């Protein structure tokens, strides 16, 4: 009997080891395994070591880490009929492994395709100025729409970022002209505001000089002192004593005298 058992022991052990190797499974902390028993969803296993029934059970491994989708450039026509090329980055992760396997054929491809169509739909409802200036709001709107659409698949969209907006060359020149005109307008407004404030101050000063005649005389002397520092020829006459023509004639005579000397 022992002689008959010994030759069968080795094949039996080999079969048992093969069965155990197929039955014992192990997954990492960030992974889960969806078990199908005879075609029906049996449950989700992991992390760590667990057992399945070979041949009867089928296992599908799911990664729970955040996945990054690089959405390629999409040609989008905005609400004001401007064609722009936009690319974005979408971040998502699987939160329900069972739904990710049973509710959609390929959740990675489906999420990537849905991201492209949602990006085009959202930007197509906005004008160019909104696309360029309201990126944060656009990111939030796209994320909410994607999250609502992928929720039945057991997928959570954690973030969306519009990376680049490429404009046609003609539109770039138009925007540059618009920005230049806007800066010119601001410069003129600032200059006019400065003139207004200066005129207001001069008006206030005139009222002060009107109430205090001595102040205007002191200001006149101060001005003459400043001119004298530059060693220029000045003619000082009492206010109202000499007419303008006489002052001009006197200045011309002094100049001719200097030339003769």
Short mmCIF file of C-alpha atoms in Angstrom, two decimals, residues 1-255:
data_model
loop_
_atom_site.label_atom_id
_atom_site.label_comp_id
_atom_site.label_asym_id
_atom_site.label_seq_id
_atom_site.Cartn_x
_atom_site.Cartn_y
_atom_site.Cartn_z
CA UNK A 1 0.00 0.00 0.00
CA UNK A 2 2.81 2.39 0.86
CA UNK A 3 4.46 1.62 -2.43
CA UNK A 4 1.29 2.51 -4.29
CA UNK A 5 0.76 5.78 -2.35
CA UNK A 6 4.26 7.18 -2.75
CA UNK A 7 4.11 7.64 -6.55
CA UNK A 8 0.76 9.52 -6.22
CA UNK A 9 1.90 11.82 -3.41
CA UNK A 10 4.07 14.06 -5.56
CA UNK A 11 1.42 14.75 -8.25
CA UNK A 12 -1.20 15.42 -5.57
CA UNK A 13 1.09 17.88 -3.85
CA UNK A 14 1.76 19.59 -7.16
CA UNK A 15 -1.96 19.89 -7.87
CA UNK A 16 -2.60 21.26 -4.36
CA UNK A 17 0.17 23.82 -4.75
CA UNK A 18 -1.17 24.90 -8.12
CA UNK A 19 -4.66 25.32 -6.66
CA UNK A 20 -3.34 27.30 -3.72
CA UNK A 21 -1.25 29.50 -5.99
CA UNK A 22 -4.41 30.35 -7.94
CA UNK A 23 -6.55 30.69 -4.83
CA UNK A 24 -4.30 32.94 -2.75
CA UNK A 25 -4.25 36.56 -3.91
CA UNK A 26 -2.67 39.68 -2.49
CA UNK A 27 -3.18 43.33 -3.36
CA UNK A 28 -1.55 46.53 -2.13
CA UNK A 29 -3.09 49.14 0.14
CA UNK A 30 -4.11 51.32 -2.82
CA UNK A 31 -5.72 48.44 -4.76
CA UNK A 32 -8.98 46.50 -4.59
CA UNK A 33 -10.17 43.34 -6.34
CA UNK A 34 -13.73 42.88 -7.59
CA UNK A 35 -14.76 39.19 -7.39
CA UNK A 36 -17.20 37.62 -9.86
CA UNK A 37 -18.43 34.15 -8.88
CA UNK A 38 -19.96 32.25 -11.79
CA UNK A 39 -20.53 35.58 -13.54
CA UNK A 40 -22.24 37.30 -10.62
CA UNK A 41 -20.74 40.09 -8.51
CA UNK A 42 -19.57 38.48 -5.29
CA UNK A 43 -17.87 41.39 -3.54
CA UNK A 44 -14.75 43.49 -3.25
CA UNK A 45 -11.60 42.19 -1.58
CA UNK A 46 -8.43 43.83 -0.33
CA UNK A 47 -6.07 45.12 0.71
CA UNK A 48 -3.82 42.29 1.87
CA UNK A 49 -4.18 38.51 1.36
CA UNK A 50 -7.47 36.81 0.50
CA UNK A 51 -8.71 33.58 -1.09
CA UNK A 52 -10.74 32.94 -4.23
CA UNK A 53 -12.08 29.72 -5.74
CA UNK A 54 -10.09 28.89 -8.87
CA UNK A 55 -12.04 28.45 -12.11
CA UNK A 56 -15.28 29.52 -10.38
CA UNK A 57 -14.15 33.02 -9.34
CA UNK A 58 -12.80 35.75 -11.63
CA UNK A 59 -10.93 38.74 -10.17
CA UNK A 60 -10.62 42.26 -11.62
CA UNK A 61 -8.05 44.56 -10.01
CA UNK A 62 -8.80 48.29 -9.56
CA UNK A 63 -6.34 51.04 -8.65
CA UNK A 64 -7.75 53.56 -6.14
CA UNK A 65 -5.06 56.21 -6.58
CA UNK A 66 -5.75 59.54 -8.27
CA UNK A 67 -5.44 59.27 -12.06
CA UNK A 68 -4.41 62.20 -14.26
CA UNK A 69 -5.98 62.67 -17.68
CA UNK A 70 -4.20 64.97 -20.11
CA UNK A 71 -7.06 66.26 -22.24
CA UNK A 72 -5.65 67.01 -25.73
CA UNK A 73 -6.22 70.36 -27.42
CA UNK A 74 -9.86 70.89 -28.33
CA UNK A 75 -10.96 73.34 -31.03
CA UNK A 76 -13.81 75.28 -29.43
CA UNK A 77 -16.03 77.98 -30.96
CA UNK A 78 -17.00 80.42 -28.23
CA UNK A 79 -20.35 82.15 -27.90
CA UNK A 80 -19.03 85.21 -29.78
CA UNK A 81 -17.83 83.01 -32.70
CA UNK A 82 -14.10 82.97 -31.90
CA UNK A 83 -12.23 79.71 -32.48
CA UNK A 84 -9.77 78.83 -29.71
CA UNK A 85 -7.76 75.73 -28.87
CA UNK A 86 -7.93 74.67 -25.24
CA UNK A 87 -6.30 71.81 -23.37
CA UNK A 88 -6.84 70.79 -19.77
CA UNK A 89 -5.90 68.31 -17.04
CA UNK A 90 -8.50 66.24 -15.17
CA UNK A 91 -7.88 64.42 -11.88
CA UNK A 92 -10.14 61.57 -10.74
CA UNK A 93 -10.12 58.42 -8.62
CA UNK A 94 -12.26 55.31 -8.19
CA UNK A 95 -14.29 55.32 -4.99
CA UNK A 96 -16.61 52.35 -5.74
CA UNK A 97 -14.67 49.55 -7.47
CA UNK A 98 -17.79 47.44 -8.05
CA UNK A 99 -19.60 50.19 -9.93
CA UNK A 100 -16.48 51.05 -11.95
CA UNK A 101 -16.43 47.49 -13.31
CA UNK A 102 -20.14 46.76 -13.70
CA UNK A 103 -21.59 50.14 -14.75
CA UNK A 104 -19.19 51.06 -17.57
CA UNK A 105 -17.15 48.97 -19.97
CA UNK A 106 -13.91 50.96 -19.70
CA UNK A 107 -14.10 53.67 -17.04
CA UNK A 108 -10.74 55.20 -17.97
CA UNK A 109 -11.63 55.68 -21.65
CA UNK A 110 -15.15 56.79 -20.78
CA UNK A 111 -13.91 59.43 -18.33
CA UNK A 112 -11.33 60.73 -20.81
CA UNK A 113 -13.90 61.04 -23.62
CA UNK A 114 -16.45 62.65 -21.32
CA UNK A 115 -13.84 65.21 -20.23
CA UNK A 116 -13.24 66.27 -23.83
CA UNK A 117 -16.92 66.69 -24.66
CA UNK A 118 -17.70 68.51 -21.40
CA UNK A 119 -14.80 70.92 -21.99
CA UNK A 120 -16.13 71.79 -25.44
CA UNK A 121 -19.72 72.14 -24.24
CA UNK A 122 -18.89 74.47 -21.34
CA UNK A 123 -16.53 76.75 -23.28
CA UNK A 124 -18.93 76.88 -26.22
CA UNK A 125 -21.47 78.63 -24.01
CA UNK A 126 -19.06 81.40 -22.97
CA UNK A 127 -17.59 84.44 -24.65
CA UNK A 128 -13.88 84.85 -25.25
CA UNK A 129 -13.41 87.39 -22.44
CA UNK A 130 -14.94 84.93 -19.97
CA UNK A 131 -12.68 82.11 -21.16
CA UNK A 132 -9.60 84.29 -20.63
CA UNK A 133 -10.57 85.90 -17.32
CA UNK A 134 -12.74 83.36 -15.48
CA UNK A 135 -10.66 80.19 -15.59
CA UNK A 136 -11.25 79.31 -11.96
CA UNK A 137 -15.02 79.44 -12.37
CA UNK A 138 -14.79 77.41 -15.57
CA UNK A 139 -12.67 74.78 -13.81
CA UNK A 140 -15.26 74.46 -11.05
CA UNK A 141 -18.16 74.20 -13.50
CA UNK A 142 -16.45 71.49 -15.57
CA UNK A 143 -15.53 69.57 -12.41
CA UNK A 144 -19.12 69.64 -11.13
CA UNK A 145 -20.52 68.44 -14.47
CA UNK A 146 -17.95 65.65 -14.76
CA UNK A 147 -18.46 64.56 -11.16
CA UNK A 148 -22.23 64.36 -11.64
CA UNK A 149 -21.85 62.32 -14.83
CA UNK A 150 -19.26 59.89 -13.47
CA UNK A 151 -20.88 59.38 -10.07
CA UNK A 152 -22.93 56.35 -11.26
CA UNK A 153 -19.65 54.80 -12.40
CA UNK A 154 -18.17 55.00 -8.91
CA UNK A 155 -15.70 57.70 -9.94
CA UNK A 156 -14.95 60.96 -8.11
CA UNK A 157 -13.52 63.87 -10.12
CA UNK A 158 -11.22 65.72 -7.72
CA UNK A 159 -10.05 68.56 -9.93
CA UNK A 160 -10.00 70.16 -13.38
CA UNK A 161 -7.44 72.68 -14.61
CA UNK A 162 -7.46 74.50 -17.95
CA UNK A 163 -3.81 74.55 -18.88
CA UNK A 164 -3.61 76.67 -22.01
CA UNK A 165 -5.84 78.75 -24.30
CA UNK A 166 -4.41 79.26 -27.79
CA UNK A 167 -5.82 82.16 -29.82
CA UNK A 168 -5.52 82.81 -33.57
CA UNK A 169 -2.85 85.32 -34.59
CA UNK A 170 -5.41 87.87 -35.81
CA UNK A 171 -7.24 87.70 -32.50
CA UNK A 172 -3.99 88.20 -30.61
CA UNK A 173 -3.32 91.41 -32.52
CA UNK A 174 -6.87 92.62 -31.89
CA UNK A 175 -6.54 91.94 -28.16
CA UNK A 176 -3.18 93.74 -28.10
CA UNK A 177 -4.75 96.80 -29.77
CA UNK A 178 -7.64 96.69 -27.32
CA UNK A 179 -5.25 96.54 -24.36
CA UNK A 180 -3.20 99.43 -25.78
CA UNK A 181 -6.33 101.53 -26.26
CA UNK A 182 -7.42 100.72 -22.72
CA UNK A 183 -4.07 101.86 -21.31
CA UNK A 184 -4.22 105.06 -23.40
CA UNK A 185 -7.70 105.76 -22.06
CA UNK A 186 -6.53 105.30 -18.48
CA UNK A 187 -3.53 107.58 -19.09
CA UNK A 188 -5.76 110.33 -20.43
CA UNK A 189 -8.18 109.97 -17.55
CA UNK A 190 -5.32 110.21 -15.05
CA UNK A 191 -3.91 113.29 -16.84
CA UNK A 192 -7.30 114.97 -16.90
CA UNK A 193 -7.82 114.16 -13.24
CA UNK A 194 -4.45 115.73 -12.46
CA UNK A 195 -5.33 118.88 -14.42
CA UNK A 196 -8.64 119.11 -12.60
CA UNK A 197 -6.99 118.80 -9.21
CA UNK A 198 -4.33 121.37 -10.15
CA UNK A 199 -7.00 123.81 -11.34
CA UNK A 200 -8.95 123.28 -8.14
CA UNK A 201 -5.86 124.02 -6.07
CA UNK A 202 -5.10 127.16 -8.09
CA UNK A 203 -8.67 128.30 -7.60
CA UNK A 204 -8.36 127.80 -3.85
CA UNK A 205 -5.03 129.64 -3.85
CA UNK A 206 -6.58 132.56 -5.76
CA UNK A 207 -9.26 132.93 -3.10
CA UNK A 208 -6.56 132.91 -0.41
CA UNK A 209 -4.53 135.56 -2.23
CA UNK A 210 -7.68 137.64 -2.68
CA UNK A 211 -8.27 137.68 1.06
CA UNK A 212 -4.57 138.35 1.82
CA UNK A 213 -2.94 140.68 -0.79
CA UNK A 214 0.38 140.56 1.05
CA UNK A 215 0.65 136.84 0.33
CA UNK A 216 0.60 137.31 -3.44
CA UNK A 217 3.38 139.92 -3.12
CA UNK A 218 5.50 137.50 -1.11
CA UNK A 219 4.86 134.79 -3.72
CA UNK A 220 5.98 137.18 -6.45
CA UNK A 221 9.22 137.94 -4.62
CA UNK A 222 9.86 134.27 -4.10
CA UNK A 223 9.43 133.65 -7.82
CA UNK A 224 11.87 136.44 -8.64
CA UNK A 225 14.39 134.97 -6.22
CA UNK A 226 14.15 131.60 -7.94
CA UNK A 227 14.70 133.22 -11.35
CA UNK A 228 17.69 135.16 -10.02
CA UNK A 229 19.47 131.93 -9.05
CA UNK A 230 19.78 131.10 -12.77
CA UNK A 231 21.49 134.51 -13.44
CA UNK A 232 18.88 135.57 -15.99
CA UNK A 233 18.04 139.17 -16.94
CA UNK A 234 14.80 140.21 -15.31
CA UNK A 235 12.95 143.52 -15.24
CA UNK A 236 10.93 144.15 -12.13
CA UNK A 237 8.21 146.77 -12.22
CA UNK A 238 5.46 147.59 -9.81
CA UNK A 239 2.21 145.92 -10.70
CA UNK A 240 0.03 148.17 -12.83
CA UNK A 241 2.64 150.99 -13.09
CA UNK A 242 3.98 150.23 -16.59
CA UNK A 243 2.14 148.94 -19.56
CA UNK A 244 3.13 145.75 -21.31
CA UNK A 245 4.38 147.57 -24.40
CA UNK A 246 6.73 149.74 -22.35
CA UNK A 247 8.12 146.68 -20.60
CA UNK A 248 8.81 145.00 -23.96
CA UNK A 249 10.53 148.15 -25.32
CA UNK A 250 12.66 148.47 -22.21
CA UNK A 251 13.74 144.81 -22.45
CA UNK A 252 14.67 145.22 -26.14
CA UNK A 253 16.72 148.33 -25.41
CA UNK A 254 18.67 146.59 -22.68
CA UNK A 255 19.39 143.63 -25.00
#
